[in-house]
Amino acid sequence: MNSEYNHLENAVTTTEPASATHAVAARAVDVWKVYGNSEQTRVNALAGVSVDFEQGKFTAIMGPSGSGKSTLMHCLAGLDEVTQGEVSIGDLRINGLNDAGLTKMRRSKVGFIFQQFNLLPTLTAKENITLPLDIGGRKPDQAWMDLVIKTVGLGDRLGHKPTELSGGQQQRVACARALVARPEVIFADEPTGNLDSRSGADVLSFLRQSVDEFGQTIVMVTHDPHAASYADRVIFLADGKIVAHMDQPTEDRVLDQMKNLDAARGV
Amino acid sequence: MLRAIFKSLLSRKLRLLLSGFAVVLGVMAVSGAFVLSDTLTKSFDDLFATANKNLDVQITGNRNVGDGGGDSFATPVPEKAVATVKDVPGVKKAEGSIGLNGARVVDKDNGKVIGSQGPPRLGIAWTGETDLMQIAEGTAPKNDKEVIINQGLAKKGDFKVGDTIDVLTLLQPKSTYTVSGIFELSGGRESLGGETYVGFTLAEAQRVMLGQSDAYSAIDVEANDGVSQTQLKADIENALGGAYTVKTGDEVADEQKADVEEFLSIFRNVLLGFAGVALFVGIFLILNTFSIIVAQRTKELALFRAMGASRRQIMWTVLLEAIVIGVIASFLGFLAGLGVAAGLKALVESSSGSALPGSGLSIPPIAIIASFTVGIIVTLIAAVVPALRAARIAPIAAMRQAADTQKPLRKITIAGAILTALGMALMGWGLFGDASIWALLGGVLFTYIGVAMLTPSIAKPVIDVVGRVFSWSLPGKLGRRNSARNPRRTAITAAALMVGISLIAGVTVLGSSIKTSFAKLVSDGVKAELLIIGDLDGGEGARPTYDPAVIDEVKALPDVAYVTPYQNDNVELDGNEEFASAADWTTMQQMIDVEGIQGEFRDLKPGEIIVDDKMADELDLKVGSTVGVATNRKLPGSNDGGVKDMTVVGIYDQSEFLGGLLLSEDDAKAGFSQPQPSEGYIKLKDGADVNVVKDQVDDILANNPEVSAQTQGELVEQGKKQIDQLLIIIYILLALAIVIAVLGVINTLALSILERTRELGLLRAVGLTRAQTMRMVTVESIVIAVFGSLLGIVVGCGLGTAIVKALKDDGISELDFPWTRLIIFLIIAIVVGLFAAIIPAIKAARTNVLRAISYE
C-alpha cells in the first residue's frame, strides 16, 4: 500500500469486506482490471479493490479522473469484465457469466442512470420507463409504477417523447426507469453531471427518497461533493485502489477529503 | 484538402464499396455490351471472310416477293445462265451452286429434328471439294440416296460414315439417306459458326431443295487477277440482262454481317437496358449513402466552415469523393464487363455448338469511354444533392448538439407530385399517342423519380401499418419506430427496391394479361378440338411442316368430322406485300371464328382468292375484281414478272384468327416457298374422346418429327409456357436490380446502426439481449423491404395496366393481375429484408456496450 495515504483521516488499509451485519447488494472481492499486456504498457485501472455495498444504502464512489471509479462501477454492473477477482450482485456471482447471462442479470437485478443519453428517442416517457420490463416481457406492477411515477413527478408528461422534455425531466424519467423493475441495485454514473443545480437537486432528492422510503440500494459515481453529500457513505478511489471511506458525509468533509487526496497525490 | 478527402474515403471503405457496387454492376453491363458485340462482330467478320474467300460475284434469281422466303428459298437460276456468265471476260471460274436453309436432320435418339438456335441448317449440292470444304472421311455422295455431312452435324447427331440419316427438306417430307462421307471446313473446323450441312448430289439437291432440274440457287464467280469485283459485276449484269440479281462478294458479306449484327444488337440492347436499370437504382443508393455520410459529418464539416472553408470547398469535398468512387467503380465495372463478355461469348459458342474464330476479346475504345463516362456521371449526379446539402451547413452547427431534425417534406412532396403527373402524362402520350419510345421511357423515368420524391411523405403512414404486423414484441416495436425515424432515408432505400420490384410486377401483369387474353382467344374463337402444330424449338429458317398425305389419313379416322391443313406465306398483291394463307374455307369455318361479308364462300379453285375487309378497303377490291398475285415460286400461268391474275370471289371479316389473303390449296402448293402445310385443324364428331383421337393423330404423324397433335388446352399451355420462359429471363435480369437495392438496405441499416451506437449501448445495458437486438434490426429491415415492395407492386401494376390498355388493339384484350405471384413477390421481399438484415444485425448485436455508453 502506498505509505503516503497512511496519515489520512479515515484511511482504510483493510482489504477485507465490511462486516456482514447487513445483507449485501453488490460485492467486489480483490478485483483487478488491467489494460495492456506488456510490462511497459500495463495499466492497473483497478488494483485489488474489495468492497461491499449494503442493501438499502446509498453509496457514492468518488475519486479524481482516472482513479478507476467508473471502471469499478462498470465491473460491478456486469458491463465490463474483471481481469481477476470476484463480483457478485445479491447472491449471484457475475464474473464468468456469458453475455446472455450478463444481459439477463442486468435486466432483472440492475438499474442504470447515465449522465446523458439515457432515453430512447423513439419511445415516449412512459415507454422508456417500462423498457426494462418490456424487454424481459414482464408486466409492470401497476401500483408500484404509479407510486414511482408520482414520486418522480412526471404525471402529465408521460406521453411525451424525450426531445419534448427538459434535461431534468429526462433524468427523472431515467430514474423512474431504473427503479420500476425493483433491481437489486441501481448504478448511477454522474446522474447530475449534465443538469443545472436545481434539476440536479431534484434528481438527488429522488434518489435519496427511493433509498429511505423504498429501501432501494444505490451506487453513484460522482465527482461533485454536493451530490456525494446525499449518500450514506462515500468511498474514495485513487489509482485503482480504495483509499478512504466516509460515513454520513457532508459536502465540506467530502471536499476536505478530496483536497487531502489531491495533496497526497501531489496535485 | 485532397488528403483529407482520401483519408475520409479510406475510413469508410465498406460503405463506399457497397454504394459503389451498383455502379460496378451497371458499368459492367455497359462494358460487357460493347466488348461482346465488338468481339462477336469481329469473329463473324472473320467467319464470313473465310466463307467468301474466293467469291467475287454472286448471281441469284430475282425475288418474286419482297424479301419473302428468306434463305429458305431462292428463285432458281437456270443452267444456261452459267454458260453466259462463263463467257464474260474476266471470269476465271463460274459455278452453279445450291445452298439453302431448310435441310432438317432427325435426331436418332428422340425422333425430333435437331434444332438450331440461329445458324442455318443448309442443304447443299455437293459438287466436289473446294477451298472451303474438304472430305475428312468417306466419299462424296455417289447416288441420290447418299449424302455427305459436315463434322459439326456428325458430332451433334452422332452420325458415322455408313449410317442412315433421316432428312426433311424444303420440298420433301422425311426421307432416309445414307451417310457416304463427312467433310470439314477450311482450317479443320467442324463448322464456321454452328451451321449444319447436308450435301446431296446435284440432281437430288435440285429435286428436294430447289424444285427444278438444270438450275441452281446461285452462281458463284471467281474473277481473274486484276479484275475488280465492281467491274465484273457490271459486265455480268450486262451479259445477263435484268432477270438476275448480281452482287459483289463484298456485298454478299455485308448482307450476311448485317443479319448477324441485327441478332447481336439484341444482346447489346438487353445488356444496356440492364445497365440502365442498375445505374438508375444505383443513383438512389449513392444518394442515400452520401446523404447519411454528410449528416453524420455535419459537425466535422461545420468545423471546416468555422475555420474558414468556403461553401464551394465543402461542396467539392463531397463531389471529389464521388468522382473517386466513380473512377474506381467504373474501373472495376469495366474489368467485370470483360468477364461478362467472355462468358457470353462462351455461351454463344456452346449454344451454337462451335467455337468462333478469333481468340480473346476485342475491346473497342467506345467500351472504355462509355464505361468511365457513365460510371463517373452517374456517381456525380447522385452526389450533387448531398454535396449541396453539405455546402449549406452553417458553421454554427459545429457547436450545436447534433439533432435529429427533420426538414419539412412539403416542397419535395409537391415537386414529386408534379413530376409524377408529368411522367404519367408522358407515358400516356408514349403509349396511346403517336410519340416515340423515348417519350414512354422518359415518362417511366419521370414517374419513378416523382414517386421516389413522394415516398417520404407516404412512408410514415404506410410504415405504421406495415410495421404493426411485425411489432408484437418490444424489439419489433423498436425496429418499426426506427424505420419511421428518418422518412427520407427509409424512403430512398425503399424507392431503390421499388424500381426493381415495379418492373418485375409490371412485366408480370403484362405477361399474365397476355396469357389470359390468349387463353380467352382460343376458347372463344377456336372450335377445333385438336390442332397440328409445329414444335417450338424447330429453329430458324424453314418453318416446321408435315406431309400433306397425313390429312387424308386423319380424315379417315372414325371420330373426326372435319380436318383442314393450313399454311401461310407472304405474297404480293398488285405489288403490295401481304400475308396469305391457304386452307379449306368451308372446313375452316367449322374450326375458327370467321365470317364472310359478301361473295361466295366455298372451297377455292386455282386462280381464286378471298380477301379480308381491310385489305379490300385499302386496295379497293370488290367481289369479282381481278388482281395480280405474285408468289415466291412462280405459279404456272404467270407472266414474265411472275405475276398471275386472280379473281376475288369473297370478302370476309378480319379477326384475330384470320386475316389477309386466302388462296386455293393448289396455288399454295405451287407458289408458297414451302409447299407443305405447317398447321392443321381437326374438328371431332360429337361425343368423341379428344385424347383418344389425339393419340391416333400422333400415330399418323409419327413420320413427321416437326409437328404434333395438341388439344386446345395444350396449345394454351404451350403459349403460357412461352410467356413464362420469357418472364423468367426478364426476372433474372431484374433480380440484379433487386440485389443492388438489397445492398442499399444493408448500407442504410449499417449506417443507421453506426449512428445509433449510443442507443444500442443503452438498450444492451438495460437488458436487451443480443438476439433481441438482432430482431430489432431485422424488423427494421423487413419493414423497409416490404414498404419498397408494396410501392413497387402498386407502381408496377399501374405500369402493367397502362401497357396492357395500350396494347388492346394488338390482341391483349384481358387485364389480369396475377395475385398469387404478386403475393409471392411480397414474401420474397420479407426474405430479402431478412437477408439484408443479417450483417447489420450481427454488427448491432456486437456493439460494445461500454464504448457505446462512454461519453468522452
mmCIF file of C-alpha atoms in Angstrom, chain B residues 191-454:
data_model
loop_
_atom_site.group_PDB
_atom_site.id
_atom_site.type_symbol
_atom_site.label_atom_id
_atom_site.label_comp_id
_atom_site.label_asym_id
_atom_site.label_seq_id
_atom_site.Cartn_x
_atom_site.Cartn_y
_atom_site.Cartn_z
ATOM 1 C CA SER B 191 -18.485 -25.697 -88.971
ATOM 2 C CA LEU B 192 -17.975 -21.979 -89.436
ATOM 3 C CA GLY B 193 -20.335 -20.918 -86.696
ATOM 4 C CA GLY B 194 -22.640 -23.748 -85.709
ATOM 5 C CA GLU B 195 -24.396 -24.227 -89.060
ATOM 6 C CA THR B 196 -25.040 -27.736 -90.367
ATOM 7 C CA TYR B 197 -24.671 -29.067 -93.914
ATOM 8 C CA VAL B 198 -26.339 -31.915 -95.727
ATOM 9 C CA GLY B 199 -24.616 -32.356 -99.103
ATOM 10 C CA PHE B 200 -26.740 -34.098 -101.749
ATOM 11 C CA THR B 201 -25.832 -34.989 -105.300
ATOM 12 C CA LEU B 202 -26.600 -32.083 -107.585
ATOM 13 C CA ALA B 203 -29.689 -33.800 -109.053
ATOM 14 C CA GLU B 204 -31.059 -34.663 -105.623
ATOM 15 C CA ALA B 205 -30.411 -31.146 -104.299
ATOM 16 C CA GLN B 206 -32.202 -29.712 -107.313
ATOM 17 C CA ARG B 207 -35.133 -32.012 -106.607
ATOM 18 C CA VAL B 208 -35.522 -31.668 -102.834
ATOM 19 C CA MET B 209 -34.240 -28.149 -102.160
ATOM 20 C CA LEU B 210 -34.829 -26.182 -105.355
ATOM 21 C CA GLY B 211 -37.658 -27.996 -107.119
ATOM 22 C CA GLN B 212 -36.190 -27.568 -110.584
ATOM 23 C CA SER B 213 -33.677 -29.553 -112.582
ATOM 24 C CA ASP B 214 -30.923 -27.892 -114.623
ATOM 25 C CA ALA B 215 -30.933 -24.978 -112.220
ATOM 26 C CA TYR B 216 -29.079 -23.604 -109.202
ATOM 27 C CA SER B 217 -29.787 -21.312 -106.304
ATOM 28 C CA ALA B 218 -26.780 -19.168 -107.180
ATOM 29 C CA ILE B 219 -23.823 -18.844 -109.496
ATOM 30 C CA ASP B 220 -20.547 -18.185 -107.687
ATOM 31 C CA VAL B 221 -17.970 -16.356 -109.746
ATOM 32 C CA GLU B 222 -14.242 -16.016 -109.223
ATOM 33 C CA ALA B 223 -12.565 -13.182 -111.086
ATOM 34 C CA ASN B 224 -9.266 -13.221 -112.922
ATOM 35 C CA ASP B 225 -6.453 -11.489 -111.141
ATOM 36 C CA GLY B 226 -6.626 -7.752 -111.589
ATOM 37 C CA VAL B 227 -10.333 -7.669 -112.355
ATOM 38 C CA SER B 228 -12.265 -5.644 -109.795
ATOM 39 C CA GLN B 229 -15.439 -7.027 -108.244
ATOM 40 C CA THR B 230 -17.493 -3.997 -109.231
ATOM 41 C CA GLN B 231 -16.283 -4.079 -112.838
ATOM 42 C CA LEU B 232 -17.031 -7.758 -113.161
ATOM 43 C CA LYS B 233 -20.434 -7.261 -111.562
ATOM 44 C CA ALA B 234 -21.315 -4.603 -114.129
ATOM 45 C CA ASP B 235 -20.089 -6.787 -117.009
ATOM 46 C CA ILE B 236 -22.080 -9.790 -115.816
ATOM 47 C CA GLU B 237 -25.206 -7.670 -115.352
ATOM 48 C CA ASN B 238 -24.863 -6.509 -118.931
ATOM 49 C CA ALA B 239 -24.434 -10.019 -120.192
ATOM 50 C CA LEU B 240 -27.380 -11.492 -118.268
ATOM 51 C CA GLY B 241 -29.968 -8.738 -118.594
ATOM 52 C CA GLY B 242 -32.273 -7.730 -115.759
ATOM 53 C CA ALA B 243 -33.656 -11.120 -114.790
ATOM 54 C CA TYR B 244 -30.991 -11.748 -112.146
ATOM 55 C CA THR B 245 -29.633 -10.154 -109.012
ATOM 56 C CA VAL B 246 -25.867 -9.710 -109.191
ATOM 57 C CA LYS B 247 -23.825 -8.866 -106.107
ATOM 58 C CA THR B 248 -20.129 -8.463 -105.477
ATOM 59 C CA GLY B 249 -18.538 -10.739 -102.887
ATOM 60 C CA ASP B 250 -18.194 -7.763 -100.575
ATOM 61 C CA GLU B 251 -21.900 -7.018 -100.863
ATOM 62 C CA VAL B 252 -22.758 -10.613 -100.032
ATOM 63 C CA ALA B 253 -20.502 -10.491 -96.980
ATOM 64 C CA ASP B 254 -22.012 -7.168 -95.883
ATOM 65 C CA GLU B 255 -25.511 -8.618 -96.062
ATOM 66 C CA GLN B 256 -24.502 -11.622 -94.020
ATOM 67 C CA LYS B 257 -22.845 -9.333 -91.468
ATOM 68 C CA ALA B 258 -25.918 -7.123 -91.282
ATOM 69 C CA ASP B 259 -28.030 -10.157 -90.413
ATOM 70 C CA VAL B 260 -25.662 -11.191 -87.647
ATOM 71 C CA GLU B 261 -25.355 -7.675 -86.330
ATOM 72 C CA GLU B 262 -29.106 -7.427 -86.043
ATOM 73 C CA PHE B 263 -29.039 -10.585 -83.956
ATOM 74 C CA LEU B 264 -26.140 -9.294 -81.850
ATOM 75 C CA SER B 265 -27.824 -5.973 -81.244
ATOM 76 C CA ILE B 266 -30.421 -7.859 -79.171
ATOM 77 C CA PHE B 267 -27.666 -8.970 -76.808
ATOM 78 C CA ARG B 268 -26.290 -5.473 -76.640
ATOM 79 C CA ASN B 269 -29.653 -3.846 -76.030
ATOM 80 C CA VAL B 270 -30.566 -6.287 -73.274
ATOM 81 C CA LEU B 271 -27.267 -5.591 -71.541
ATOM 82 C CA LEU B 272 -27.631 -1.837 -71.973
ATOM 83 C CA GLY B 273 -31.200 -1.996 -70.694
ATOM 84 C CA PHE B 274 -29.980 -3.816 -67.652
ATOM 85 C CA ALA B 275 -27.209 -1.251 -67.221
ATOM 86 C CA GLY B 276 -29.824 1.493 -67.296
ATOM 87 C CA VAL B 277 -31.871 -0.122 -64.547
ATOM 88 C CA ALA B 278 -28.810 -0.926 -62.428
ATOM 89 C CA LEU B 279 -27.416 2.579 -62.696
ATOM 90 C CA PHE B 280 -30.790 4.171 -62.032
ATOM 91 C CA VAL B 281 -31.200 2.109 -58.878
ATOM 92 C CA GLY B 282 -27.569 2.826 -58.076
ATOM 93 C CA ILE B 283 -28.249 6.554 -58.067
ATOM 94 C CA PHE B 284 -30.681 6.082 -55.177
ATOM 95 C CA LEU B 285 -28.124 4.048 -53.329
ATOM 96 C CA ILE B 286 -25.298 6.526 -53.722
ATOM 97 C CA LEU B 287 -27.566 9.472 -52.981
ATOM 98 C CA ASN B 288 -28.600 7.853 -49.734
ATOM 99 C CA THR B 289 -25.086 6.894 -48.712
ATOM 100 C CA PHE B 290 -23.742 10.372 -49.314
ATOM 101 C CA SER B 291 -26.705 11.975 -47.569
ATOM 102 C CA ILE B 292 -26.144 9.873 -44.473
ATOM 103 C CA ILE B 293 -22.413 10.458 -44.527
ATOM 104 C CA VAL B 294 -22.922 14.190 -44.846
ATOM 105 C CA ALA B 295 -25.436 14.138 -41.992
ATOM 106 C CA GLN B 296 -23.028 12.200 -39.817
ATOM 107 C CA ARG B 297 -20.178 14.517 -40.662
ATOM 108 C CA THR B 298 -22.187 17.679 -40.040
ATOM 109 C CA LYS B 299 -20.045 18.680 -37.091
ATOM 110 C CA GLU B 300 -16.799 17.988 -38.884
ATOM 111 C CA LEU B 301 -17.887 19.917 -41.982
ATOM 112 C CA ALA B 302 -19.190 22.780 -39.845
ATOM 113 C CA LEU B 303 -15.802 22.921 -38.167
ATOM 114 C CA PHE B 304 -14.171 23.234 -41.582
ATOM 115 C CA ARG B 305 -16.556 26.077 -42.311
ATOM 116 C CA ALA B 306 -15.836 27.719 -38.957
ATOM 117 C CA MET B 307 -12.152 27.543 -39.756
ATOM 118 C CA GLY B 308 -12.761 29.389 -42.998
ATOM 119 C CA ALA B 309 -13.501 26.793 -45.674
ATOM 120 C CA SER B 310 -15.857 28.173 -48.305
ATOM 121 C CA ARG B 311 -19.146 26.562 -49.307
ATOM 122 C CA ARG B 312 -17.607 25.713 -52.635
ATOM 123 C CA GLN B 313 -14.771 23.881 -50.944
ATOM 124 C CA ILE B 314 -17.152 21.900 -48.782
ATOM 125 C CA MET B 315 -19.222 21.014 -51.819
ATOM 126 C CA TRP B 316 -16.157 19.854 -53.682
ATOM 127 C CA THR B 317 -15.018 17.627 -50.838
ATOM 128 C CA VAL B 318 -18.214 15.654 -51.348
ATOM 129 C CA LEU B 319 -18.098 15.782 -55.142
ATOM 130 C CA LEU B 320 -14.455 14.735 -55.263
ATOM 131 C CA GLU B 321 -15.273 11.765 -53.097
ATOM 132 C CA ALA B 322 -17.955 10.893 -55.598
ATOM 133 C CA ILE B 323 -15.545 11.217 -58.503
ATOM 134 C CA VAL B 324 -13.017 8.964 -56.820
ATOM 135 C CA ILE B 325 -15.692 6.351 -56.172
ATOM 136 C CA GLY B 326 -16.959 6.752 -59.729
ATOM 137 C CA VAL B 327 -13.491 6.181 -61.173
ATOM 138 C CA ILE B 328 -12.785 3.140 -59.013
ATOM 139 C CA ALA B 329 -16.241 1.640 -59.593
ATOM 140 C CA SER B 330 -16.011 2.287 -63.335
ATOM 141 C CA PHE B 331 -12.635 0.618 -63.484
ATOM 142 C CA LEU B 332 -13.855 -2.447 -61.605
ATOM 143 C CA GLY B 333 -17.052 -2.497 -63.651
ATOM 144 C CA PHE B 334 -15.082 -2.268 -66.867
ATOM 145 C CA LEU B 335 -12.961 -5.247 -65.868
ATOM 146 C CA ALA B 336 -16.028 -7.211 -64.776
ATOM 147 C CA GLY B 337 -17.582 -6.374 -68.146
ATOM 148 C CA LEU B 338 -14.687 -8.129 -69.885
ATOM 149 C CA GLY B 339 -15.574 -11.193 -67.827
ATOM 150 C CA VAL B 340 -19.215 -10.909 -68.810
ATOM 151 C CA ALA B 341 -18.278 -10.580 -72.472
ATOM 152 C CA ALA B 342 -16.019 -13.620 -72.278
ATOM 153 C CA GLY B 343 -18.751 -15.594 -70.521
ATOM 154 C CA LEU B 344 -21.429 -14.644 -73.034
ATOM 155 C CA LYS B 345 -19.109 -15.404 -75.915
ATOM 156 C CA ALA B 346 -18.627 -18.872 -74.461
ATOM 157 C CA LEU B 347 -22.405 -19.135 -74.119
ATOM 158 C CA VAL B 348 -22.919 -18.195 -77.779
ATOM 159 C CA GLU B 349 -20.303 -20.766 -78.753
ATOM 160 C CA SER B 350 -21.822 -23.528 -76.670
ATOM 161 C CA SER B 351 -25.356 -22.837 -77.866
ATOM 162 C CA SER B 352 -24.243 -22.872 -81.477
ATOM 163 C CA GLY B 353 -22.046 -25.856 -80.733
ATOM 164 C CA SER B 354 -18.951 -24.438 -82.306
ATOM 165 C CA ALA B 355 -16.068 -22.201 -81.368
ATOM 166 C CA LEU B 356 -15.987 -18.835 -83.052
ATOM 167 C CA PRO B 357 -12.918 -17.804 -84.991
ATOM 168 C CA GLY B 358 -10.542 -15.381 -83.356
ATOM 169 C CA SER B 359 -9.478 -15.934 -79.782
ATOM 170 C CA GLY B 360 -9.706 -13.390 -76.992
ATOM 171 C CA LEU B 361 -11.754 -10.272 -76.664
ATOM 172 C CA SER B 362 -11.700 -7.196 -78.797
ATOM 173 C CA ILE B 363 -12.004 -4.029 -76.748
ATOM 174 C CA PRO B 364 -13.224 -1.050 -78.752
ATOM 175 C CA PRO B 365 -12.349 2.448 -77.461
ATOM 176 C CA ILE B 366 -16.066 3.158 -77.046
ATOM 177 C CA ALA B 367 -16.239 0.456 -74.345
ATOM 178 C CA ILE B 368 -13.643 2.264 -72.242
ATOM 179 C CA ILE B 369 -15.050 5.729 -72.893
ATOM 180 C CA ALA B 370 -18.642 4.712 -72.217
ATOM 181 C CA SER B 371 -17.749 2.768 -69.067
ATOM 182 C CA PHE B 372 -15.920 5.604 -67.406
ATOM 183 C CA THR B 373 -18.225 8.358 -68.611
ATOM 184 C CA VAL B 374 -21.343 6.566 -67.468
ATOM 185 C CA GLY B 375 -19.866 5.452 -64.149
ATOM 186 C CA ILE B 376 -18.491 8.852 -63.191
ATOM 187 C CA ILE B 377 -21.507 10.832 -64.366
ATOM 188 C CA VAL B 378 -23.960 8.596 -62.529
ATOM 189 C CA THR B 379 -21.971 8.867 -59.311
ATOM 190 C CA LEU B 380 -21.712 12.627 -59.680
ATOM 191 C CA ILE B 381 -25.441 13.047 -60.323
ATOM 192 C CA ALA B 382 -26.182 11.062 -57.186
ATOM 193 C CA ALA B 383 -23.756 13.139 -55.134
ATOM 194 C CA VAL B 384 -24.995 16.557 -56.227
ATOM 195 C CA VAL B 385 -27.865 16.828 -53.747
ATOM 196 C CA PRO B 386 -25.819 15.681 -50.727
ATOM 197 C CA ALA B 387 -22.976 17.979 -51.828
ATOM 198 C CA LEU B 388 -25.293 20.973 -51.936
ATOM 199 C CA ARG B 389 -26.685 19.973 -48.568
ATOM 200 C CA ALA B 390 -23.175 19.780 -47.161
ATOM 201 C CA ALA B 391 -22.388 23.211 -48.565
ATOM 202 C CA ARG B 392 -25.384 24.663 -46.750
ATOM 203 C CA ILE B 393 -24.185 23.500 -43.326
ATOM 204 C CA ALA B 394 -23.736 26.594 -41.156
ATOM 205 C CA PRO B 395 -20.502 26.975 -39.187
ATOM 206 C CA ILE B 396 -22.589 27.250 -36.032
ATOM 207 C CA ALA B 397 -23.622 23.600 -36.457
ATOM 208 C CA ALA B 398 -20.203 22.658 -35.095
ATOM 209 C CA MET B 399 -21.249 23.980 -31.735
ATOM 210 C CA ARG B 400 -24.750 22.565 -31.703
ATOM 211 C CA GLN B 401 -25.875 19.222 -30.441
ATOM 212 C CA ALA B 402 -26.389 17.015 -33.457
ATOM 213 C CA ALA B 403 -30.127 16.896 -33.588
ATOM 214 C CA ASP B 404 -32.340 14.513 -35.479
ATOM 215 C CA THR B 405 -34.060 17.452 -37.082
ATOM 216 C CA GLN B 406 -36.398 16.667 -39.900
ATOM 217 C CA LYS B 407 -36.811 19.142 -42.652
ATOM 218 C CA PRO B 408 -40.417 19.601 -43.713
ATOM 219 C CA LEU B 409 -41.442 17.385 -46.593
ATOM 220 C CA ARG B 410 -43.835 19.817 -48.247
ATOM 221 C CA LYS B 411 -41.569 21.042 -51.016
ATOM 222 C CA ILE B 412 -40.306 17.649 -52.045
ATOM 223 C CA THR B 413 -43.832 16.231 -51.965
ATOM 224 C CA ILE B 414 -45.205 18.936 -54.232
ATOM 225 C CA ALA B 415 -42.282 18.573 -56.625
ATOM 226 C CA GLY B 416 -42.754 14.812 -56.576
ATOM 227 C CA ALA B 417 -46.445 15.090 -57.337
ATOM 228 C CA ILE B 418 -45.780 17.400 -60.281
ATOM 229 C CA LEU B 419 -43.053 15.119 -61.626
ATOM 230 C CA THR B 420 -45.239 12.036 -61.239
ATOM 231 C CA ALA B 421 -48.102 13.703 -63.074
ATOM 232 C CA LEU B 422 -45.738 14.843 -65.817
ATOM 233 C CA GLY B 423 -44.246 11.381 -66.083
ATOM 234 C CA MET B 424 -47.630 9.733 -66.321
ATOM 235 C CA ALA B 425 -48.729 12.203 -68.975
ATOM 236 C CA LEU B 426 -45.583 11.478 -70.981
ATOM 237 C CA MET B 427 -46.159 7.776 -70.566
ATOM 238 C CA GLY B 428 -49.736 8.142 -71.740
ATOM 239 C CA TRP B 429 -48.560 10.100 -74.750
ATOM 240 C CA GLY B 430 -45.958 7.427 -75.482
ATOM 241 C CA LEU B 431 -48.434 4.579 -75.099
ATOM 242 C CA PHE B 432 -51.611 5.947 -76.595
ATOM 243 C CA GLY B 433 -50.425 8.837 -78.706
ATOM 244 C CA ASP B 434 -48.071 8.521 -81.626
ATOM 245 C CA ALA B 435 -44.945 9.567 -79.749
ATOM 246 C CA SER B 436 -41.719 7.624 -79.947
ATOM 247 C CA ILE B 437 -40.476 5.042 -77.477
ATOM 248 C CA TRP B 438 -38.372 7.786 -75.859
ATOM 249 C CA ALA B 439 -41.493 9.577 -74.653
ATOM 250 C CA LEU B 440 -42.553 6.346 -72.994
ATOM 251 C CA LEU B 441 -39.169 5.715 -71.400
ATOM 252 C CA GLY B 442 -38.878 9.326 -70.322
ATOM 253 C CA GLY B 443 -42.348 9.079 -68.830
ATOM 254 C CA VAL B 444 -41.423 5.965 -66.884
ATOM 255 C CA LEU B 445 -38.224 7.621 -65.650
ATOM 256 C CA PHE B 446 -40.059 10.787 -64.571
ATOM 257 C CA THR B 447 -42.737 8.744 -62.857
ATOM 258 C CA TYR B 448 -40.123 6.804 -60.915
ATOM 259 C CA ILE B 449 -38.312 9.923 -59.780
ATOM 260 C CA GLY B 450 -41.620 11.569 -58.920
ATOM 261 C CA VAL B 451 -42.835 8.591 -56.912
ATOM 262 C CA ALA B 452 -39.455 8.393 -55.188
ATOM 263 C CA MET B 453 -39.871 12.029 -54.143
ATOM 264 C CA LEU B 454 -43.381 11.320 -52.898
#
